[in-house]
mmCIF file of N, CA, C and O in Angstrom:
data_model
loop_
_atom_site.group_PDB
_atom_site.id
_atom_site.type_symbol
_atom_site.label_atom_id
_atom_site.label_comp_id
_atom_site.label_asym_id
_atom_site.label_seq_id
_atom_site.Cartn_x
_atom_site.Cartn_y
_atom_site.Cartn_z
ATOM 1 N N UNK A 597 -100.884 -50.252 13.418
ATOM 2 C CA UNK A 597 -102.292 -50.414 13.217
ATOM 3 C C UNK A 597 -103.010 -49.070 13.298
ATOM 4 O O UNK A 597 -103.966 -48.852 12.599
ATOM 5 N N UNK A 598 -102.511 -48.212 14.162
ATOM 6 C CA UNK A 598 -103.144 -46.918 14.328
ATOM 7 C C UNK A 598 -103.011 -46.083 13.062
ATOM 8 O O UNK A 598 -103.904 -45.333 12.731
ATOM 9 N N UNK A 599 -101.923 -46.205 12.337
ATOM 10 C CA UNK A 599 -101.742 -45.436 11.113
ATOM 11 C C UNK A 599 -102.733 -45.894 10.045
ATOM 12 O O UNK A 599 -103.189 -45.092 9.246
ATOM 13 N N UNK A 600 -103.073 -47.174 10.026
ATOM 14 C CA UNK A 600 -104.047 -47.668 9.049
ATOM 15 C C UNK A 600 -105.421 -47.073 9.335
ATOM 16 O O UNK A 600 -106.142 -46.678 8.424
ATOM 17 N N UNK A 601 -105.799 -47.000 10.587
ATOM 18 C CA UNK A 601 -107.079 -46.400 10.946
ATOM 19 C C UNK A 601 -107.121 -44.925 10.554
ATOM 20 O O UNK A 601 -108.123 -44.441 10.059
ATOM 21 N N UNK A 602 -106.022 -44.261 10.796
ATOM 22 C CA UNK A 602 -105.979 -42.844 10.440
ATOM 23 C C UNK A 602 -106.040 -42.685 8.921
ATOM 24 O O UNK A 602 -106.685 -41.775 8.407
ATOM 25 N N UNK A 603 -105.383 -43.564 8.196
ATOM 26 C CA UNK A 603 -105.421 -43.519 6.740
ATOM 27 C C UNK A 603 -106.840 -43.731 6.245
ATOM 28 O O UNK A 603 -107.319 -42.998 5.374
ATOM 29 N N UNK A 604 -107.512 -44.718 6.827
ATOM 30 C CA UNK A 604 -108.894 -44.973 6.424
ATOM 31 C C UNK A 604 -109.811 -43.814 6.819
ATOM 32 O O UNK A 604 -110.730 -43.450 6.080
ATOM 33 N N UNK A 605 -109.559 -43.230 7.968
ATOM 34 C CA UNK A 605 -110.348 -42.082 8.400
ATOM 35 C C UNK A 605 -110.171 -40.907 7.436
ATOM 36 O O UNK A 605 -111.144 -40.274 7.026
ATOM 37 N N UNK A 606 -108.925 -40.649 7.094
ATOM 38 C CA UNK A 606 -108.658 -39.549 6.161
ATOM 39 C C UNK A 606 -109.268 -39.832 4.789
ATOM 40 O O UNK A 606 -109.823 -38.940 4.148
ATOM 41 N N UNK A 607 -109.160 -41.068 4.343
ATOM 42 C CA UNK A 607 -109.726 -41.446 3.043
ATOM 43 C C UNK A 607 -111.243 -41.310 3.061
ATOM 44 O O UNK A 607 -111.842 -40.805 2.099
ATOM 45 N N UNK A 608 -111.880 -41.731 4.145
ATOM 46 C CA UNK A 608 -113.339 -41.619 4.221
ATOM 47 C C UNK A 608 -113.768 -40.159 4.277
ATOM 48 O O UNK A 608 -114.767 -39.775 3.666
ATOM 49 N N UNK A 609 -113.001 -39.313 4.983
ATOM 50 C CA UNK A 609 -113.316 -37.887 5.010
ATOM 51 C C UNK A 609 -113.177 -37.272 3.628
ATOM 52 O O UNK A 609 -113.993 -36.460 3.201
ATOM 53 N N UNK A 610 -112.137 -37.681 2.914
ATOM 54 C CA UNK A 610 -111.910 -37.181 1.562
ATOM 55 C C UNK A 610 -113.052 -37.596 0.638
ATOM 56 O O UNK A 610 -113.586 -36.782 -0.126
ATOM 57 N N UNK A 611 -113.457 -38.852 0.717
ATOM 58 C CA UNK A 611 -114.544 -39.341 -0.142
ATOM 59 C C UNK A 611 -115.872 -38.682 0.218
ATOM 60 O O UNK A 611 -116.660 -38.358 -0.673
ATOM 61 N N UNK A 612 -116.140 -38.482 1.499
ATOM 62 C CA UNK A 612 -117.364 -37.799 1.911
ATOM 63 C C UNK A 612 -117.385 -36.360 1.411
ATOM 64 O O UNK A 612 -118.416 -35.864 0.950
ATOM 65 N N UNK A 613 -116.261 -35.694 1.502
ATOM 66 C CA UNK A 613 -116.172 -34.329 0.992
ATOM 67 C C UNK A 613 -116.380 -34.272 -0.508
ATOM 68 O O UNK A 613 -117.071 -33.391 -1.017
ATOM 69 N N UNK A 614 -115.778 -35.218 -1.229
ATOM 70 C CA UNK A 614 -115.934 -35.255 -2.686
ATOM 71 C C UNK A 614 -117.390 -35.542 -3.053
ATOM 72 O O UNK A 614 -117.931 -34.938 -3.984
ATOM 73 N N UNK A 615 -118.027 -36.456 -2.327
ATOM 74 C CA UNK A 615 -119.428 -36.781 -2.610
ATOM 75 C C UNK A 615 -120.313 -35.564 -2.353
ATOM 76 O O UNK A 615 -121.231 -35.280 -3.123
ATOM 77 N N UNK A 616 -120.061 -34.845 -1.288
ATOM 78 C CA UNK A 616 -120.831 -33.632 -1.005
ATOM 79 C C UNK A 616 -120.635 -32.576 -2.074
ATOM 80 O O UNK A 616 -121.575 -31.906 -2.489
ATOM 81 N N UNK A 617 -119.404 -32.428 -2.517
ATOM 82 C CA UNK A 617 -119.109 -31.462 -3.568
ATOM 83 C C UNK A 617 -119.807 -31.838 -4.860
ATOM 84 O O UNK A 617 -120.402 -30.991 -5.529
ATOM 85 N N UNK A 618 -119.749 -33.118 -5.228
ATOM 86 C CA UNK A 618 -120.414 -33.569 -6.451
ATOM 87 C C UNK A 618 -121.928 -33.397 -6.362
ATOM 88 O O UNK A 618 -122.575 -33.007 -7.341
ATOM 89 N N UNK A 619 -122.499 -33.677 -5.200
ATOM 90 C CA UNK A 619 -123.940 -33.492 -5.024
ATOM 91 C C UNK A 619 -124.306 -32.018 -5.168
ATOM 92 O O UNK A 619 -125.307 -31.671 -5.804
ATOM 93 N N UNK A 620 -123.508 -31.148 -4.603
ATOM 94 C CA UNK A 620 -123.745 -29.709 -4.725
ATOM 95 C C UNK A 620 -123.631 -29.240 -6.162
ATOM 96 O O UNK A 620 -124.427 -28.428 -6.627
ATOM 97 N N UNK A 621 -122.652 -29.763 -6.872
ATOM 98 C CA UNK A 621 -122.490 -29.407 -8.278
ATOM 99 C C UNK A 621 -123.687 -29.892 -9.088
ATOM 100 O O UNK A 621 -124.146 -29.202 -10.007
ATOM 101 N N UNK A 622 -124.193 -31.070 -8.761
ATOM 102 C CA UNK A 622 -125.356 -31.607 -9.464
ATOM 103 C C UNK A 622 -126.585 -30.738 -9.243
ATOM 104 O O UNK A 622 -127.330 -30.445 -10.187
ATOM 105 N N UNK A 623 -126.798 -30.324 -7.989
ATOM 106 C CA UNK A 623 -127.940 -29.451 -7.700
ATOM 107 C C UNK A 623 -127.803 -28.112 -8.412
ATOM 108 O O UNK A 623 -128.771 -27.574 -8.945
ATOM 109 N N UNK A 624 -126.597 -27.590 -8.431
ATOM 110 C CA UNK A 624 -126.364 -26.311 -9.101
ATOM 111 C C UNK A 624 -126.572 -26.429 -10.611
ATOM 112 O O UNK A 624 -127.172 -25.548 -11.238
ATOM 113 N N UNK A 625 -126.117 -27.522 -11.203
ATOM 114 C CA UNK A 625 -126.312 -27.739 -12.638
ATOM 115 C C UNK A 625 -127.799 -27.889 -12.961
ATOM 116 O O UNK A 625 -128.278 -27.359 -13.969
ATOM 117 N N UNK A 626 -128.529 -28.602 -12.112
ATOM 118 C CA UNK A 626 -129.968 -28.770 -12.338
ATOM 119 C C UNK A 626 -130.694 -27.432 -12.253
ATOM 120 O O UNK A 626 -131.553 -27.115 -13.087
ATOM 121 N N UNK A 627 -130.360 -26.632 -11.261
ATOM 122 C CA UNK A 627 -130.989 -25.322 -11.107
ATOM 123 C C UNK A 627 -130.664 -24.424 -12.304
ATOM 124 O O UNK A 627 -131.534 -23.707 -12.812
ATOM 125 N N UNK A 628 -129.439 -24.483 -12.763
ATOM 126 C CA UNK A 628 -129.044 -23.682 -13.922
ATOM 127 C C UNK A 628 -129.786 -24.131 -15.173
ATOM 128 O O UNK A 628 -130.246 -23.304 -15.966
ATOM 129 N N UNK A 629 -129.929 -25.438 -15.357
ATOM 130 C CA UNK A 629 -130.650 -25.958 -16.519
ATOM 131 C C UNK A 629 -132.118 -25.559 -16.468
ATOM 132 O O UNK A 629 -132.710 -25.183 -17.484
ATOM 133 N N UNK A 630 -132.716 -25.624 -15.280
ATOM 134 C CA UNK A 630 -134.120 -25.202 -15.135
ATOM 135 C C UNK A 630 -134.275 -23.715 -15.473
ATOM 136 O O UNK A 630 -135.223 -23.320 -16.140
ATOM 137 N N UNK A 631 -133.352 -22.896 -15.001
ATOM 138 C CA UNK A 631 -133.426 -21.457 -15.266
ATOM 139 C C UNK A 631 -133.293 -21.182 -16.758
ATOM 140 O O UNK A 631 -134.030 -20.363 -17.318
ATOM 141 N N UNK A 632 -132.374 -21.870 -17.412
ATOM 142 C CA UNK A 632 -132.208 -21.678 -18.861
ATOM 143 C C UNK A 632 -133.444 -22.134 -19.618
ATOM 144 O O UNK A 632 -133.866 -21.489 -20.582
ATOM 145 N N UNK A 633 -134.022 -23.256 -19.214
ATOM 146 C CA UNK A 633 -135.224 -23.763 -19.888
ATOM 147 C C UNK A 633 -136.390 -22.796 -19.704
ATOM 148 O O UNK A 633 -137.132 -22.517 -20.652
ATOM 149 N N UNK A 634 -136.563 -22.261 -18.483
ATOM 150 C CA UNK A 634 -137.632 -21.297 -18.252
ATOM 151 C C UNK A 634 -137.436 -20.047 -19.095
ATOM 152 O O UNK A 634 -138.383 -19.504 -19.660
ATOM 153 N N UNK A 635 -136.195 -19.594 -19.183
ATOM 154 C CA UNK A 635 -135.896 -18.402 -19.972
ATOM 155 C C UNK A 635 -136.175 -18.654 -21.444
ATOM 156 O O UNK A 635 -136.767 -17.830 -22.134
ATOM 157 N N UNK A 636 -135.789 -19.819 -21.941
ATOM 158 C CA UNK A 636 -135.999 -20.163 -23.351
ATOM 159 C C UNK A 636 -137.482 -20.303 -23.653
ATOM 160 O O UNK A 636 -137.977 -19.775 -24.636
ATOM 161 N N UNK A 637 -138.202 -21.019 -22.798
ATOM 162 C CA UNK A 637 -139.635 -21.219 -23.014
ATOM 163 C C UNK A 637 -140.380 -19.898 -22.857
ATOM 164 O O UNK A 637 -141.335 -19.631 -23.585
ATOM 165 N N UNK A 638 -139.952 -19.064 -21.942
ATOM 166 C CA UNK A 638 -140.588 -17.767 -21.750
ATOM 167 C C UNK A 638 -140.484 -16.884 -22.974
ATOM 168 O O UNK A 638 -141.362 -16.066 -23.238
ATOM 169 N N UNK A 639 -139.452 -17.040 -23.751
ATOM 170 C CA UNK A 639 -139.275 -16.240 -24.956
ATOM 171 C C UNK A 639 -140.064 -16.744 -26.142
ATOM 172 O O UNK A 639 -140.079 -16.117 -27.196
ATOM 173 N N UNK A 640 -140.758 -17.868 -26.002
ATOM 174 C CA UNK A 640 -141.501 -18.444 -27.116
ATOM 175 C C UNK A 640 -142.954 -17.985 -27.180
ATOM 176 O O UNK A 640 -143.716 -18.454 -28.000
ATOM 177 N N UNK A 641 -143.347 -17.083 -26.310
ATOM 178 C CA UNK A 641 -144.695 -16.526 -26.286
ATOM 179 C C UNK A 641 -145.774 -17.577 -26.089
ATOM 180 O O UNK A 641 -146.798 -17.571 -26.756
ATOM 181 N N UNK A 642 -145.555 -18.505 -25.188
ATOM 182 C CA UNK A 642 -146.597 -19.445 -24.814
ATOM 183 C C UNK A 642 -147.588 -18.734 -23.908
ATOM 184 O O UNK A 642 -147.240 -17.804 -23.195
ATOM 185 N N UNK A 643 -148.838 -19.179 -23.939
ATOM 186 C CA UNK A 643 -149.835 -18.611 -23.033
ATOM 187 C C UNK A 643 -149.962 -19.513 -21.818
ATOM 188 O O UNK A 643 -149.692 -20.705 -21.880
ATOM 189 N N UNK A 644 -150.418 -18.909 -20.725
ATOM 190 C CA UNK A 644 -150.616 -19.709 -19.522
ATOM 191 C C UNK A 644 -151.901 -20.508 -19.646
ATOM 192 O O UNK A 644 -152.755 -20.230 -20.493
ATOM 193 N N UNK A 645 -152.051 -21.493 -18.813
ATOM 194 C CA UNK A 645 -153.245 -22.336 -18.837
ATOM 195 C C UNK A 645 -154.487 -21.510 -18.529
ATOM 196 O O UNK A 645 -155.536 -21.703 -19.140
ATOM 197 N N UNK A 646 -154.378 -20.570 -17.580
ATOM 198 C CA UNK A 646 -155.517 -19.722 -17.232
ATOM 199 C C UNK A 646 -155.960 -18.864 -18.412
ATOM 200 O O UNK A 646 -157.157 -18.731 -18.685
ATOM 201 N N UNK A 647 -154.993 -18.274 -19.120
ATOM 202 C CA UNK A 647 -155.329 -17.460 -20.289
ATOM 203 C C UNK A 647 -155.990 -18.314 -21.365
ATOM 204 O O UNK A 647 -156.960 -17.888 -21.999
ATOM 205 N N UNK A 648 -155.476 -19.517 -21.579
ATOM 206 C CA UNK A 648 -156.040 -20.416 -22.580
ATOM 207 C C UNK A 648 -157.483 -20.763 -22.229
ATOM 208 O O UNK A 648 -158.367 -20.718 -23.094
ATOM 209 N N UNK A 649 -157.740 -21.095 -20.966
ATOM 210 C CA UNK A 649 -159.090 -21.463 -20.544
ATOM 211 C C UNK A 649 -160.046 -20.276 -20.692
ATOM 212 O O UNK A 649 -161.208 -20.448 -21.064
ATOM 213 N N UNK A 650 -159.581 -19.060 -20.401
ATOM 214 C CA UNK A 650 -160.423 -17.873 -20.532
ATOM 215 C C UNK A 650 -160.814 -17.643 -21.986
ATOM 216 O O UNK A 650 -161.989 -17.381 -22.298
ATOM 217 N N UNK A 651 -159.863 -17.752 -22.896
ATOM 218 C CA UNK A 651 -160.153 -17.561 -24.318
ATOM 219 C C UNK A 651 -161.042 -18.684 -24.837
ATOM 220 O O UNK A 651 -161.945 -18.446 -25.651
ATOM 221 N N UNK A 652 -160.830 -19.886 -24.356
ATOM 222 C CA UNK A 652 -161.672 -21.015 -24.753
ATOM 223 C C UNK A 652 -163.122 -20.783 -24.336
ATOM 224 O O UNK A 652 -164.047 -21.035 -25.109
ATOM 225 N N UNK A 653 -163.333 -20.270 -23.114
ATOM 226 C CA UNK A 653 -164.685 -19.974 -22.635
ATOM 227 C C UNK A 653 -165.316 -18.851 -23.452
ATOM 228 O O UNK A 653 -166.512 -18.907 -23.783
ATOM 229 N N UNK A 654 -164.525 -17.835 -23.802
ATOM 230 C CA UNK A 654 -165.041 -16.743 -24.624
ATOM 231 C C UNK A 654 -165.448 -17.243 -26.006
ATOM 232 O O UNK A 654 -166.493 -16.841 -26.545
ATOM 233 N N UNK A 655 -164.666 -18.123 -26.585
ATOM 234 C CA UNK A 655 -164.983 -18.672 -27.904
ATOM 235 C C UNK A 655 -166.258 -19.518 -27.847
ATOM 236 O O UNK A 655 -167.099 -19.449 -28.746
ATOM 237 N N UNK A 656 -166.423 -20.301 -26.796
ATOM 238 C CA UNK A 656 -167.637 -21.113 -26.653
ATOM 239 C C UNK A 656 -168.865 -20.223 -26.504
ATOM 240 O O UNK A 656 -169.918 -20.491 -27.101
ATOM 241 N N UNK A 657 -168.748 -19.144 -25.736
ATOM 242 C CA UNK A 657 -169.871 -18.213 -25.565
ATOM 243 C C UNK A 657 -170.207 -17.536 -26.885
ATOM 244 O O UNK A 657 -171.391 -17.373 -27.234
ATOM 245 N N UNK A 658 -169.196 -17.138 -27.639
ATOM 246 C CA UNK A 658 -169.427 -16.498 -28.930
ATOM 247 C C UNK A 658 -170.083 -17.477 -29.909
ATOM 248 O O UNK A 658 -170.975 -17.092 -30.679
ATOM 249 N N UNK A 659 -169.673 -18.715 -29.870
ATOM 250 C CA UNK A 659 -170.265 -19.730 -30.747
ATOM 251 C C UNK A 659 -171.736 -19.956 -30.386
ATOM 252 O O UNK A 659 -172.596 -20.037 -31.265
ATOM 253 N N UNK A 660 -172.045 -20.014 -29.086
ATOM 254 C CA UNK A 660 -173.431 -20.179 -28.650
ATOM 255 C C UNK A 660 -174.284 -18.989 -29.081
ATOM 256 O O UNK A 660 -175.418 -19.151 -29.534
ATOM 257 N N UNK A 661 -173.735 -17.788 -28.944
ATOM 258 C CA UNK A 661 -174.471 -16.590 -29.356
ATOM 259 C C UNK A 661 -174.704 -16.582 -30.862
ATOM 260 O O UNK A 661 -175.798 -16.239 -31.332
ATOM 261 N N UNK A 662 -173.700 -16.974 -31.638
ATOM 262 C CA UNK A 662 -173.856 -17.034 -33.095
ATOM 263 C C UNK A 662 -174.919 -18.060 -33.481
ATOM 264 O O UNK A 662 -175.726 -17.813 -34.394
ATOM 265 N N UNK A 663 -174.963 -19.195 -32.798
ATOM 266 C CA UNK A 663 -175.988 -20.207 -33.081
ATOM 267 C C UNK A 663 -177.378 -19.675 -32.765
ATOM 268 O O UNK A 663 -178.334 -19.897 -33.527
ATOM 269 N N UNK A 664 -177.503 -18.955 -31.653
ATOM 270 C CA UNK A 664 -178.798 -18.380 -31.278
ATOM 271 C C UNK A 664 -179.239 -17.332 -32.291
ATOM 272 O O UNK A 664 -180.419 -17.283 -32.692
ATOM 273 N N UNK A 665 -178.316 -16.492 -32.728
ATOM 274 C CA UNK A 665 -178.647 -15.482 -33.736
ATOM 275 C C UNK A 665 -179.015 -16.118 -35.069
ATOM 276 O O UNK A 665 -179.920 -15.646 -35.763
ATOM 277 N N UNK A 666 -178.329 -17.187 -35.428
ATOM 278 C CA UNK A 666 -178.652 -17.891 -36.676
ATOM 279 C C UNK A 666 -180.067 -18.470 -36.605
ATOM 280 O O UNK A 666 -180.836 -18.387 -37.574
ATOM 281 N N UNK A 667 -180.420 -19.060 -35.464
ATOM 282 C CA UNK A 667 -181.768 -19.620 -35.298
ATOM 283 C C UNK A 667 -182.815 -18.510 -35.371
ATOM 284 O O UNK A 667 -183.866 -18.679 -36.008
ATOM 285 N N UNK A 668 -182.522 -17.380 -34.748
ATOM 286 C CA UNK A 668 -183.469 -16.257 -34.789
ATOM 287 C C UNK A 668 -183.618 -15.734 -36.213
ATOM 288 O O UNK A 668 -184.728 -15.422 -36.656
ATOM 289 N N UNK A 669 -182.512 -15.636 -36.942
ATOM 290 C CA UNK A 669 -182.557 -15.178 -38.327
ATOM 291 C C UNK A 669 -183.360 -16.144 -39.190
ATOM 292 O O UNK A 669 -184.169 -15.708 -40.036
ATOM 293 N N UNK A 670 -183.167 -17.437 -38.966
ATOM 294 C CA UNK A 670 -183.934 -18.422 -39.725
ATOM 295 C C UNK A 670 -185.433 -18.268 -39.447
ATOM 296 O O UNK A 670 -186.261 -18.383 -40.359
ATOM 297 N N UNK A 671 -185.794 -18.020 -38.188
ATOM 298 C CA UNK A 671 -187.208 -17.819 -37.837
ATOM 299 C C UNK A 671 -187.758 -16.567 -38.530
ATOM 300 O O UNK A 671 -188.876 -16.597 -39.073
ATOM 301 N N UNK A 672 -186.996 -15.485 -38.523
ATOM 302 C CA UNK A 672 -187.449 -14.254 -39.152
ATOM 303 C C UNK A 672 -187.597 -14.423 -40.681
ATOM 304 O O UNK A 672 -188.568 -13.934 -41.283
ATOM 305 N N UNK A 673 -186.668 -15.112 -41.285
ATOM 306 C CA UNK A 673 -186.744 -15.350 -42.723
ATOM 307 C C UNK A 673 -187.926 -16.238 -43.067
ATOM 308 O O UNK A 673 -188.586 -16.058 -44.089
ATOM 309 N N UNK A 674 -188.178 -17.233 -42.216
ATOM 310 C CA UNK A 674 -189.324 -18.115 -42.463
ATOM 311 C C UNK A 674 -190.639 -17.342 -42.310
ATOM 312 O O UNK A 674 -191.571 -17.538 -43.098
ATOM 313 N N UNK A 675 -190.702 -16.456 -41.329
ATOM 314 C CA UNK A 675 -191.921 -15.670 -41.135
ATOM 315 C C UNK A 675 -192.115 -14.677 -42.284
ATOM 316 O O UNK A 675 -193.236 -14.455 -42.739
ATOM 317 N N UNK A 676 -191.042 -14.115 -42.771
ATOM 318 C CA UNK A 676 -191.130 -13.166 -43.885
ATOM 319 C C UNK A 676 -191.519 -13.886 -45.158
ATOM 320 O O UNK A 676 -192.298 -13.399 -45.965
ATOM 321 N N UNK A 677 -190.958 -15.051 -45.382
ATOM 322 C CA UNK A 677 -191.236 -15.815 -46.594
ATOM 323 C C UNK A 677 -192.617 -16.439 -46.581
ATOM 324 O O UNK A 677 -193.193 -16.730 -47.616
ATOM 325 N N UNK A 678 -193.200 -16.628 -45.413
ATOM 326 C CA UNK A 678 -194.495 -17.269 -45.282
ATOM 327 C C UNK A 678 -195.657 -16.340 -45.606
ATOM 328 O O UNK A 678 -196.774 -16.768 -45.802
ATOM 329 N N UNK A 679 -195.453 -15.050 -45.687
ATOM 330 C CA UNK A 679 -196.533 -14.098 -45.933
ATOM 331 C C UNK A 679 -197.001 -14.107 -47.320
ATOM 332 O O UNK A 679 -196.691 -14.201 -48.323
#
């Protein structure tokens, strides 16, 4: 009976070791895949969210300024044409 317990003990140790090894391999594969994806995406010249928001704000300000200048030009043309 004692040999059966030892056999089961050894088998459980073997399975626990294999499970730990497989879990470690899984974590390593995931980390490697993440690193490759970051490297690939980094080479595609994407902009960061902060850069995008900054350019978006600059474009909105430029559009507002152009609208204001257009309104001023229309007023000046109307005043010139009214004489």
